Coordinates of C-alpha atoms in Angstrom, one line a residue:
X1 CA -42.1 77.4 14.8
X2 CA -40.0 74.4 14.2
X3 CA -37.5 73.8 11.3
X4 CA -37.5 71.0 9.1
X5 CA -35.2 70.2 6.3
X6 CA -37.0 69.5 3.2
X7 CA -36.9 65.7 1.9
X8 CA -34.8 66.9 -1.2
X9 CA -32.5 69.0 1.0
X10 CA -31.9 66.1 3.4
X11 CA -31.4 63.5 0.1
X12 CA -28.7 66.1 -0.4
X13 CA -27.3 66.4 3.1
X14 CA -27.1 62.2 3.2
X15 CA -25.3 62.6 0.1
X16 CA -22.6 64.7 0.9
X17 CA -22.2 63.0 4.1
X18 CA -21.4 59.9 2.0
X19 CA -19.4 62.1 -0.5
X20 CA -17.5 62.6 2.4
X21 CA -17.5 59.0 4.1
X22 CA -16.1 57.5 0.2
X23 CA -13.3 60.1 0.1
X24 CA -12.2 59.8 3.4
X25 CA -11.9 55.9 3.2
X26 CA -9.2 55.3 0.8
X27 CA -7.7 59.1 1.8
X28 CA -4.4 57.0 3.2
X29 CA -4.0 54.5 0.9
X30 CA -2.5 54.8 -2.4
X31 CA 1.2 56.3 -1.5
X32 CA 2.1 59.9 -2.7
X33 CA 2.7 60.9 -6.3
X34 CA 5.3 63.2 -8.2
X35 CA 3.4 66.3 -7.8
X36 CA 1.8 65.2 -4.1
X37 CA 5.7 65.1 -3.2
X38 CA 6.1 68.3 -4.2
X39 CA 3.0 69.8 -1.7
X40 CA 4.2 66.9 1.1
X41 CA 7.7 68.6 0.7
X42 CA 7.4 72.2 0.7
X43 CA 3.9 72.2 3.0
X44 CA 5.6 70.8 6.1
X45 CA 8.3 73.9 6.2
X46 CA 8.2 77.1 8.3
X47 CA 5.6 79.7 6.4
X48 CA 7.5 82.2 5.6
X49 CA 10.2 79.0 3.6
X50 CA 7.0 77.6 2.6
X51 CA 6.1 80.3 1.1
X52 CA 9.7 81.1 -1.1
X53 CA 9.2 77.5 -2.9
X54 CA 5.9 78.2 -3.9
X55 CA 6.6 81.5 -5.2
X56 CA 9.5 79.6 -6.7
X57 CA 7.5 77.3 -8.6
X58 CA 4.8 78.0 -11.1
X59 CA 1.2 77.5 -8.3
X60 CA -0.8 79.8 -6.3
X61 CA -0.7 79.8 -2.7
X62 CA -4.2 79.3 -1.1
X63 CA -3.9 75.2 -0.7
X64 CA -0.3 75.3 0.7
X65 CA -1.2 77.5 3.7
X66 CA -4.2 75.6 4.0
X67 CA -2.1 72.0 4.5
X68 CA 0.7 73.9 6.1
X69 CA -1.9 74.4 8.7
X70 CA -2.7 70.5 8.7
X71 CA 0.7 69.7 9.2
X72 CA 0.9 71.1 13.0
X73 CA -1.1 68.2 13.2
X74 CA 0.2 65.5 10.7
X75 CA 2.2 65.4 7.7
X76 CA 0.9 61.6 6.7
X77 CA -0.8 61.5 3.4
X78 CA -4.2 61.2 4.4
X79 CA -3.2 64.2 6.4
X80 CA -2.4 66.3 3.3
X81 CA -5.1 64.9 1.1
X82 CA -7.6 66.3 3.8
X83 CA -8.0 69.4 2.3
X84 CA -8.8 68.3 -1.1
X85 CA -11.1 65.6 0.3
X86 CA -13.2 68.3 2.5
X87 CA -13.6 70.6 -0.6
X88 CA -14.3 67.8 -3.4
X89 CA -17.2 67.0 -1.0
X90 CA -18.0 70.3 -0.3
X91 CA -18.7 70.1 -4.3
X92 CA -22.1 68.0 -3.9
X93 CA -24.5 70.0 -2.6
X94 CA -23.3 73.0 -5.0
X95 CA -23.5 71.3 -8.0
X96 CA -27.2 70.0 -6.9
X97 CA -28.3 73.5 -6.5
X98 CA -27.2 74.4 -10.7
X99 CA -28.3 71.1 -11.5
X100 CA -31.8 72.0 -9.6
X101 CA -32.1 75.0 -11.5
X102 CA -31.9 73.2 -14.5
X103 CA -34.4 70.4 -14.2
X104 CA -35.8 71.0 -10.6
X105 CA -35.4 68.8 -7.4
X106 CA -35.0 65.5 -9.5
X107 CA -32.3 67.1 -11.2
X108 CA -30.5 68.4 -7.9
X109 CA -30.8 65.0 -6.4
X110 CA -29.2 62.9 -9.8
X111 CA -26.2 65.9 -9.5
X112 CA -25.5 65.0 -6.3
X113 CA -25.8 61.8 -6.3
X114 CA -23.1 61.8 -9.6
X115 CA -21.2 64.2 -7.8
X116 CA -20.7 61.4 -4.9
X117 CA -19.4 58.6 -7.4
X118 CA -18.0 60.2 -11.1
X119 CA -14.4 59.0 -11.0
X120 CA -12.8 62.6 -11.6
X121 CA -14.2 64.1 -9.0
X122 CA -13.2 61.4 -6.8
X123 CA -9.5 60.6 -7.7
X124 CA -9.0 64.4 -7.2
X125 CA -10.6 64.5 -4.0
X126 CA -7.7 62.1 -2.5
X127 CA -4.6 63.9 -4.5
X128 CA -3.0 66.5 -1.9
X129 CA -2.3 68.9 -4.9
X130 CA -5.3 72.2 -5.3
X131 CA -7.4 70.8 -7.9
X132 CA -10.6 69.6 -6.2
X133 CA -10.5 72.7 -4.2
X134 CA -10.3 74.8 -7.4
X135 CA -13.0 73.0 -8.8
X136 CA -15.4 73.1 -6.1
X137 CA -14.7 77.2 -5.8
X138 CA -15.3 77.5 -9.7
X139 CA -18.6 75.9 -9.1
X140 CA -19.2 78.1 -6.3
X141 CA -18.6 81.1 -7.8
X142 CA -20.9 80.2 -10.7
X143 CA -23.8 79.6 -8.7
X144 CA -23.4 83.0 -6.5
X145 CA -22.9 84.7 -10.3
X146 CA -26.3 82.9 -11.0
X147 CA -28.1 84.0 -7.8
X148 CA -26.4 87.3 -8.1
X149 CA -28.0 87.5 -11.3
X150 CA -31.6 86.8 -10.5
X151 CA -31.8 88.4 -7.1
X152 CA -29.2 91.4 -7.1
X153 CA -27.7 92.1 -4.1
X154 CA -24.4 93.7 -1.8
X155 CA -24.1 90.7 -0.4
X156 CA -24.5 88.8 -3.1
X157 CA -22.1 90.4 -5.6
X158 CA -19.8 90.3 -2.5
X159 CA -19.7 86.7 -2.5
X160 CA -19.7 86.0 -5.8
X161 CA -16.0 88.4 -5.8
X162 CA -15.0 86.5 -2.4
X163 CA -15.6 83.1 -4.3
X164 CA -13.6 84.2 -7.8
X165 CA -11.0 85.7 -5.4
X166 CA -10.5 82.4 -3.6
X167 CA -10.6 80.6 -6.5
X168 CA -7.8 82.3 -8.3
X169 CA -5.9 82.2 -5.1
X170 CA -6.1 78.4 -5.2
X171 CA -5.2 78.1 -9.1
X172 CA -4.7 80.6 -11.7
X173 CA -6.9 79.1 -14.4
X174 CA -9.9 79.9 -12.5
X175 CA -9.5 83.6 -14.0
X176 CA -10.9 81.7 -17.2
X177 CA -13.5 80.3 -15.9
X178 CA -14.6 83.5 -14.1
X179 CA -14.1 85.6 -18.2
X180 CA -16.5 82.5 -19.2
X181 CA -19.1 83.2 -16.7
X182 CA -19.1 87.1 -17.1
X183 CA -19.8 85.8 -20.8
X184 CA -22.5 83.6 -19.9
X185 CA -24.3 86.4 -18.2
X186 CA -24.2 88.5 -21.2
X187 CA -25.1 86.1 -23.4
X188 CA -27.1 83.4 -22.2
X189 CA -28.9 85.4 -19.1
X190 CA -29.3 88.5 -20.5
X191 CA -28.7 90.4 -17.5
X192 CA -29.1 94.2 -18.1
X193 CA -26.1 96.6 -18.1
X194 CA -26.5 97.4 -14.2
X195 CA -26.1 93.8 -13.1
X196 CA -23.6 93.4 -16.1
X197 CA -21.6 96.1 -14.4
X198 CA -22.0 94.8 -11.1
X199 CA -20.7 91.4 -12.2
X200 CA -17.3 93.1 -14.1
X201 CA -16.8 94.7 -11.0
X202 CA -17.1 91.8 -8.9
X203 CA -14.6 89.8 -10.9
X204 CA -11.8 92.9 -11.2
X205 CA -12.0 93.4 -7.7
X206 CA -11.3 89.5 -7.5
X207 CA -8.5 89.9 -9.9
X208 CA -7.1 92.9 -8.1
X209 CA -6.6 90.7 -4.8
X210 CA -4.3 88.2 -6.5
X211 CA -2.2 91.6 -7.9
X212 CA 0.3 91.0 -4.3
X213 CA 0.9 87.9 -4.6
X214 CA 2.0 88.1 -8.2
X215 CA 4.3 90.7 -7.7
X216 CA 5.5 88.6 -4.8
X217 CA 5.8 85.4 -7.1
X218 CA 7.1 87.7 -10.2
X219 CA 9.8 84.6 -10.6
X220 CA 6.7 82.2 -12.0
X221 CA 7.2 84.3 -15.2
X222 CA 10.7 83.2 -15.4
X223 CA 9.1 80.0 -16.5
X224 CA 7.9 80.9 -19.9
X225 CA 10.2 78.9 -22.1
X226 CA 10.4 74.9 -21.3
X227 CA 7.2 73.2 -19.9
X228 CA 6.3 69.2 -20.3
X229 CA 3.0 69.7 -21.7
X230 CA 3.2 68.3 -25.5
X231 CA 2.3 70.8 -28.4
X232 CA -1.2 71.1 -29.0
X233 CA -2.8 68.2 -31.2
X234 CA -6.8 66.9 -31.6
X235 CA -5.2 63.5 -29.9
X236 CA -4.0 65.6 -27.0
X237 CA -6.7 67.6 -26.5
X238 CA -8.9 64.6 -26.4
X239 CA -7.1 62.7 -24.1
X240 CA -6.9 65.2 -21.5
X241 CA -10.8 66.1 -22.1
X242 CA -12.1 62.3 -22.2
X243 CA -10.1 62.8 -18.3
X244 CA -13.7 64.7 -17.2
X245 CA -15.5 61.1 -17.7
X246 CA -12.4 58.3 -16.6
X247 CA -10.6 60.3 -14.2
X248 CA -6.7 60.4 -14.7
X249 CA -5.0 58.2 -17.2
X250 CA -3.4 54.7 -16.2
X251 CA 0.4 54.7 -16.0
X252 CA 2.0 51.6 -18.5
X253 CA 3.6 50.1 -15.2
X254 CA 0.2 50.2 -13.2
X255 CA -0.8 46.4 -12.4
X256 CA -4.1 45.4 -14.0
X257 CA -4.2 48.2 -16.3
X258 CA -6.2 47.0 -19.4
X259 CA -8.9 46.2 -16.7
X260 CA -8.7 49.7 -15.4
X261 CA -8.9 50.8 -19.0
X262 CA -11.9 48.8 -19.6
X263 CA -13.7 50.4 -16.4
X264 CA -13.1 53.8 -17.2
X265 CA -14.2 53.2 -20.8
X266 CA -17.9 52.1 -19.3
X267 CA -17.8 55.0 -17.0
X268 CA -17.7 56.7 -20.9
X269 CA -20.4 54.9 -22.1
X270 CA -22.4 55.9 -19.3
X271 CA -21.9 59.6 -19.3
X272 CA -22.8 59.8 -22.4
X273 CA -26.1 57.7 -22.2
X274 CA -27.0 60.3 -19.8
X275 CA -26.0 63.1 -21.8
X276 CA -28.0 61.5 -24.2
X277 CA -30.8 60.7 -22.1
X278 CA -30.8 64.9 -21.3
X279 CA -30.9 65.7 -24.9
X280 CA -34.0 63.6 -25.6
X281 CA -35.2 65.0 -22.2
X282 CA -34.8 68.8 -23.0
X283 CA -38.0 69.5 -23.9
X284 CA -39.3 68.6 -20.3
X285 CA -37.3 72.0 -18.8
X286 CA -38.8 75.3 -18.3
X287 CA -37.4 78.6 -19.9
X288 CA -35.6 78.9 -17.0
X289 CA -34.1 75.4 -16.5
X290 CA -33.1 75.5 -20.3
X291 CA -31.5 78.9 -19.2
X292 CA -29.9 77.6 -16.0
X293 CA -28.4 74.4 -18.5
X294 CA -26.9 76.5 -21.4
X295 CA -25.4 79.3 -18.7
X296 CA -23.8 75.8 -16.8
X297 CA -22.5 74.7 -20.3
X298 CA -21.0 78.0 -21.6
X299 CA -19.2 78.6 -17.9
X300 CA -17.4 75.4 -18.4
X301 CA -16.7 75.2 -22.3
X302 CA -15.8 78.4 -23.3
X303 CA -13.4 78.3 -20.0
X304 CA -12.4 74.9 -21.5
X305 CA -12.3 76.4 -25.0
X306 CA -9.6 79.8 -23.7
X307 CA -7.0 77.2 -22.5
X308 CA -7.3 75.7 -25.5
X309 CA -6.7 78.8 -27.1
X310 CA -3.8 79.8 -24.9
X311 CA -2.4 76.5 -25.4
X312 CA -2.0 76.8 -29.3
X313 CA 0.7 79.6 -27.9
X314 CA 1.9 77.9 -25.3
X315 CA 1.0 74.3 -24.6
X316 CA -1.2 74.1 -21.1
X317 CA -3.7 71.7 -21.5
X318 CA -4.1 68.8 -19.6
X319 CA -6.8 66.8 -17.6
X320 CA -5.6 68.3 -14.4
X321 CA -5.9 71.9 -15.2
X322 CA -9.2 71.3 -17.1
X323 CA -10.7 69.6 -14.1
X324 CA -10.5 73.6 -12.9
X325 CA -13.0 74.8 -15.6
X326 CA -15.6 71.9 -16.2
X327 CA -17.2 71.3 -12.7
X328 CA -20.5 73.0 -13.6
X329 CA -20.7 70.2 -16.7
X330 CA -21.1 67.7 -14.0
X331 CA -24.1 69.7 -13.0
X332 CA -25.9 69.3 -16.5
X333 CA -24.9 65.5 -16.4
X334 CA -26.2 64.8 -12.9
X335 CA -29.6 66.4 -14.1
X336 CA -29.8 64.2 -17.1
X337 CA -29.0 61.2 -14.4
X338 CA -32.0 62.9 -12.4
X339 CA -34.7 63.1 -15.2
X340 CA -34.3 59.1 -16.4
X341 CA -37.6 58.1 -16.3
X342 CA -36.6 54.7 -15.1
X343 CA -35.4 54.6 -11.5
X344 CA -33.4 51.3 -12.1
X345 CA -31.7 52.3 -15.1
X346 CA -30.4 55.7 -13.0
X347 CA -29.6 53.3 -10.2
X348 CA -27.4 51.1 -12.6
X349 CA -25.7 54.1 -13.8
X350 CA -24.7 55.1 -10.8
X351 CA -23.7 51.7 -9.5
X352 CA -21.3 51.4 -12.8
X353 CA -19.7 54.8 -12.5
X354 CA -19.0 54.1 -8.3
X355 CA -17.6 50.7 -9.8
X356 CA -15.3 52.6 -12.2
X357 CA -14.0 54.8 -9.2
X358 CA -13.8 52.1 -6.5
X359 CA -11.2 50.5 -8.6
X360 CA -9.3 53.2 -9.7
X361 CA -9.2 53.8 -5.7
X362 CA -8.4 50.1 -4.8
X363 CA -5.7 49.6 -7.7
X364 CA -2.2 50.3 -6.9
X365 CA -2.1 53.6 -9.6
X366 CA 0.6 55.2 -7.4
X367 CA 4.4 54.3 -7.3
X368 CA 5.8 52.5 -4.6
X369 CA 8.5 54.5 -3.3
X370 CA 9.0 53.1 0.2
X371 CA 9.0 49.4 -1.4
X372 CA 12.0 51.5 -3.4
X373 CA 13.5 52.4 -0.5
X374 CA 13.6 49.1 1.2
X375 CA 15.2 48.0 -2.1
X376 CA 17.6 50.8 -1.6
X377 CA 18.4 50.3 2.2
X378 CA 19.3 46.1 1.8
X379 CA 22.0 47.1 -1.2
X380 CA 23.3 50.5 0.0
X381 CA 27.1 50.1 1.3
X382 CA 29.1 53.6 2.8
X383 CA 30.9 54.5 -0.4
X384 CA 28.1 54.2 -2.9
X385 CA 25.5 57.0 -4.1
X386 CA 21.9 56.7 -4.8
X387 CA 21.2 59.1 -7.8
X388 CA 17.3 59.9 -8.1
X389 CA 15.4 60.5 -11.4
X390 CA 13.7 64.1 -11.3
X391 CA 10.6 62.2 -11.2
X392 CA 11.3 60.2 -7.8
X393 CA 13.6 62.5 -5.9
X394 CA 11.5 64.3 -4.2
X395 CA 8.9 61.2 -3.3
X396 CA 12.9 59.9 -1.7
X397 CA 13.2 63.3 0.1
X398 CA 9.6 62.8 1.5
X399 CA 9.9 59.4 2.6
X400 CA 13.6 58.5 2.6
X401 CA 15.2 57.9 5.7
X402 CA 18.5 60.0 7.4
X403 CA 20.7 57.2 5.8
X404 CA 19.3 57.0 2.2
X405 CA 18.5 60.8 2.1
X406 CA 22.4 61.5 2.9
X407 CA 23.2 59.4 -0.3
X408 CA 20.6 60.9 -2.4
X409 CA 21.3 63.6 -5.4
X410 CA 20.3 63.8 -8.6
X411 CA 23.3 63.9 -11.5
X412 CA 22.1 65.8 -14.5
X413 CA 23.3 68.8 -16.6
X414 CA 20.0 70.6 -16.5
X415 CA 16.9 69.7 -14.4
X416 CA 14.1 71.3 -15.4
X417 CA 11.8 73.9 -12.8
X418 CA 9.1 71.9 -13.2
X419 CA 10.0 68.9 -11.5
X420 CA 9.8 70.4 -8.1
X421 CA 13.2 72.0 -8.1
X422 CA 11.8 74.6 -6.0
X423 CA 11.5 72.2 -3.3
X424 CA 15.4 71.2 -3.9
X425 CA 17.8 71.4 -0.8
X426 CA 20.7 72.9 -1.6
X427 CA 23.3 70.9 -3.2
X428 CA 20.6 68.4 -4.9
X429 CA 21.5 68.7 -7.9
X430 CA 25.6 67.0 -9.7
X431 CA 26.6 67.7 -12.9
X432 CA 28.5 63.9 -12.4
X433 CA 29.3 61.5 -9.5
X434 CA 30.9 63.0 -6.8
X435 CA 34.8 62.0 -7.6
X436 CA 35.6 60.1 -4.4
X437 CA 32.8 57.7 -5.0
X438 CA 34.3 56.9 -8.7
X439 CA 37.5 56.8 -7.3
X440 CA 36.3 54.3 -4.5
X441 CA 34.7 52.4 -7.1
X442 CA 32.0 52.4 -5.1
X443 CA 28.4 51.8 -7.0
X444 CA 25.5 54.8 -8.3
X445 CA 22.2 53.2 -7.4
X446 CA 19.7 55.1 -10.1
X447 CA 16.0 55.3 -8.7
X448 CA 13.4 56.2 -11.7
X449 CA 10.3 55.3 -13.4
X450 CA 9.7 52.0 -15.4
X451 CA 11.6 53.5 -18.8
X452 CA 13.9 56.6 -17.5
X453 CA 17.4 56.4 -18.0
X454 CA 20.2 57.6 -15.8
X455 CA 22.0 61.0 -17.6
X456 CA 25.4 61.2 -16.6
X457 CA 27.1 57.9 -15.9
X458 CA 31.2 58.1 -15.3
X459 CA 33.0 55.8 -18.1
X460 CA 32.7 52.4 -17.9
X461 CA 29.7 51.7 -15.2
X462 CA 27.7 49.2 -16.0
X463 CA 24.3 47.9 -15.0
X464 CA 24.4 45.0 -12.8
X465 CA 21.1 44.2 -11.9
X466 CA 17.5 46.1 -11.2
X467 CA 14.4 45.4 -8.5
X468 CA 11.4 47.1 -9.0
X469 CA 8.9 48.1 -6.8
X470 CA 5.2 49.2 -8.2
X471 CA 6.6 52.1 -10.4
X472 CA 9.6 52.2 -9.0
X473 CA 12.8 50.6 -10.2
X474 CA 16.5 50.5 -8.8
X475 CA 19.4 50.0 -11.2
X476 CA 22.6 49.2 -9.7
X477 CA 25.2 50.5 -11.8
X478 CA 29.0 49.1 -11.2
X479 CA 32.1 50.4 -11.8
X480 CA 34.3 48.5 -14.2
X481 CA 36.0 45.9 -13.0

């Protein structure tokens, strides 16, 4: 007997091939950021040194190895954004299948047509760093805990451990999103104490498997004390939560910001007409789909509501580390998109929210670091320095060249683990200038941010002029005459 895919299931399939097709065509063109630097840097070493830096830093390891892998081939930036781009659209036709059971085929189909266009899940998709893979594994892991509920299974509780395992192994914060979903079985499914127990042990033994590598990475812990996450605050919170509709925020020194603003404030407006719309809509779901919406709900905010929590201790939240815990939301809003009675008015909502993350893709959100380099390389003379911000040495280290790299350090008392130090080649880091360019009088070129100030300048240099590239400014300081 011949197969044929369903209409809804190939609606689904043409959608993730078109999630894939929009990630994949701006995957190259922003430059790397900080944190990408960071993956670029450490990724394209030996395993075994690959593996020191990241035990060394504060991440776990699953999306290193996987673009370590990549890098036999390329080390470019669409090459290490692959990953991320693969697994954010990998995240379509999973969050279809929640939103299905929510509102039925309608609802499936307005997920993953969301899914394709909301502006989180696409700027994520093209950052080389573990986030859209984390995401896309938490959503996996609570649909196989949902299937696992209503049809019990080996196989199924297997996968549902495989999936938490992998998730954790990509990013610790999953482990709260896998407590919230063992909640939401208690509480919103009602499973009985068999599949309850299955579930618990399907999530210890998923715990238990990260238990090597965090003996291996015991020096994370090390980082307990200074972190750049502000205390916890209601403005805070909020701005790293509003990060689930706009994507990530705008930089000051990005051009064409108060446009890029406006956009992601519309893409706002239209998440929550559709939340909205759902609301209104609620009483059109079954038991079940009512079921299926608050278990989606409680997997994502009371995961969003523990790091929370744990950040009143010590200060974690932000929009990229929420982005691990509220994919299933984007299941609930894709089946609000799905039940708008009005074909058009879906249709316009979706057009807006692509807008929204079409620009965010197009815009230059990214600093300019070779356009720094170029700066560096016409003014650079044999007894001068180049001394690097924390926050652009290692985007220098990934794209400077033999001659500017040789130059390059970073002169401060204390730099702090979580800029990357990790990654560091020995001998980064100066308390000052090195003596004999002082005493050559030859000039410190200081590379940083729009706003960052160099730490440790010798008596008397002076700033003699600056060029910026797109987030990305040389000083040249001078000695005195």
């Amino acid at each position: 007997m011949e197969w044929r895919a369903s209409p809804y299931a190939m609606r689904v399939g043409a959608l993730t091939a078109a999630a894939v097709a929009g990630r994949l065509l701006f995957l190259g063109f922003q430059p790397l950021w900080r944190d990408e630097a960071f993956t670029a840097v450490v990724v394209q070493r030996p395993l075994g040194p690959m593996l020191d830096a990241v035990r060394a830093d504060s991440g776990a390891p699953l999306l290193y190895l996987l673009d370590n892998a990549v890098t036999r081939v390329s080390s470019s930036p669409a090459a290490l954004r692959l990953v991320p781009a693969v697994a954010g659209a990998a995240a379509v036709p999973l969050m279809a299948a929640l939103a299905r059971r929510i509102g039925g085929v309608r609802a499936g189909a307005g997920a993953a047509a969301l899914a394709v266009v909301a502006p989180a899940l696409v700027t994520s998709a093209r950052d080389a760093r573990m986030y859209a893979l984390a995401t896309t594994l938490v959503v996996l892991a609570t649909l196989l805990l949902l299937r696992a509920a209503e049809r019990p299974s080996a196989g199924r509780w297997f996968a549902y451990a495989a999936a938490a395992s992998l998730a954790m192994y990509t990013d610790y914060f999953a482990a709260l999103a896998v407590m919230a979903e063992i909640v939401a079985l208690v509480v919103v499914l009602r499973a009985d104490a068999r599949r309850v127990a299955c579930a618990l042990l399907s999530a210890a033994a998923a715990g238990a498997t990260l238990v090597p590598w965090l003996i291996a990475a015991h020096g994370q812990f090390n980082h307990a004390g200074e972190f750049w996450v502000p205390p916890l605050s209601v403005t805070w919170v909020g701005g790293a939560l509003v990060q689930f509709f706009t994507g990530p925020p705008v930089n000051d020194w990005v051009p064409g910001k108060q446009l890029l603003v406006a956009a992601q404030a519309v893409a706002v407006v239209v998440a929550q007409g559709l939340l909205a719309g759902l609301v209104i809509r609620r009483g059109r779901l079954s038991p079940d789909g009512r079921r299926a919406l608050w278990y989606c709900v409680m997997c994502a905010v009371l995961a969003l509501v523990f790091l929370v929590v744990i950040s009143a201790f010590r200060p974690l939240i932000t929009g990229s580390y929420a982005s691990v815990l509220w994919g299933p939301l984007f299941a609930v809003l894709g089946a609000g998109l799905g039940l708008l009675d009005r074909s058009r008015l879906a249709a316009a909502a979706l057009a807006l929210t692509c807008g929204v993350s079409v620009a965010l893709s197009a815009a230059a959100t990214h600093p300019d670091t070779t356009g720094a380099i170029r700066l560096i390389d016409s003014q650079l003379g044999p007894g001068d320095v180049v001394d690097a911000h924390p926050s652009q040495y290692l985007l220098l280290l990934y794209y400077g060249d033999a001659r500017v790299l040789q130059r390059t350090v970073v002169i401060s008392s204390h730099v702090a683990w979580f800029w990357g130090t990790a990654a560091y080649p020995a001998g980064a880091v100066m308390l000052a200038a090195p003596a004999q360019i002082i005493a050559n009088h030859g000039d410190i070129m200081f590379v940083a941010q729009p706003g960052e100030t160099p730490e440790n300048l010798p008596s008397g240099y002076h700033a003699a002029r600056t060029a910026c590239a797109t987030g990305s400014c040389v000083t040249m300081y001078a000695p005195p005459a």
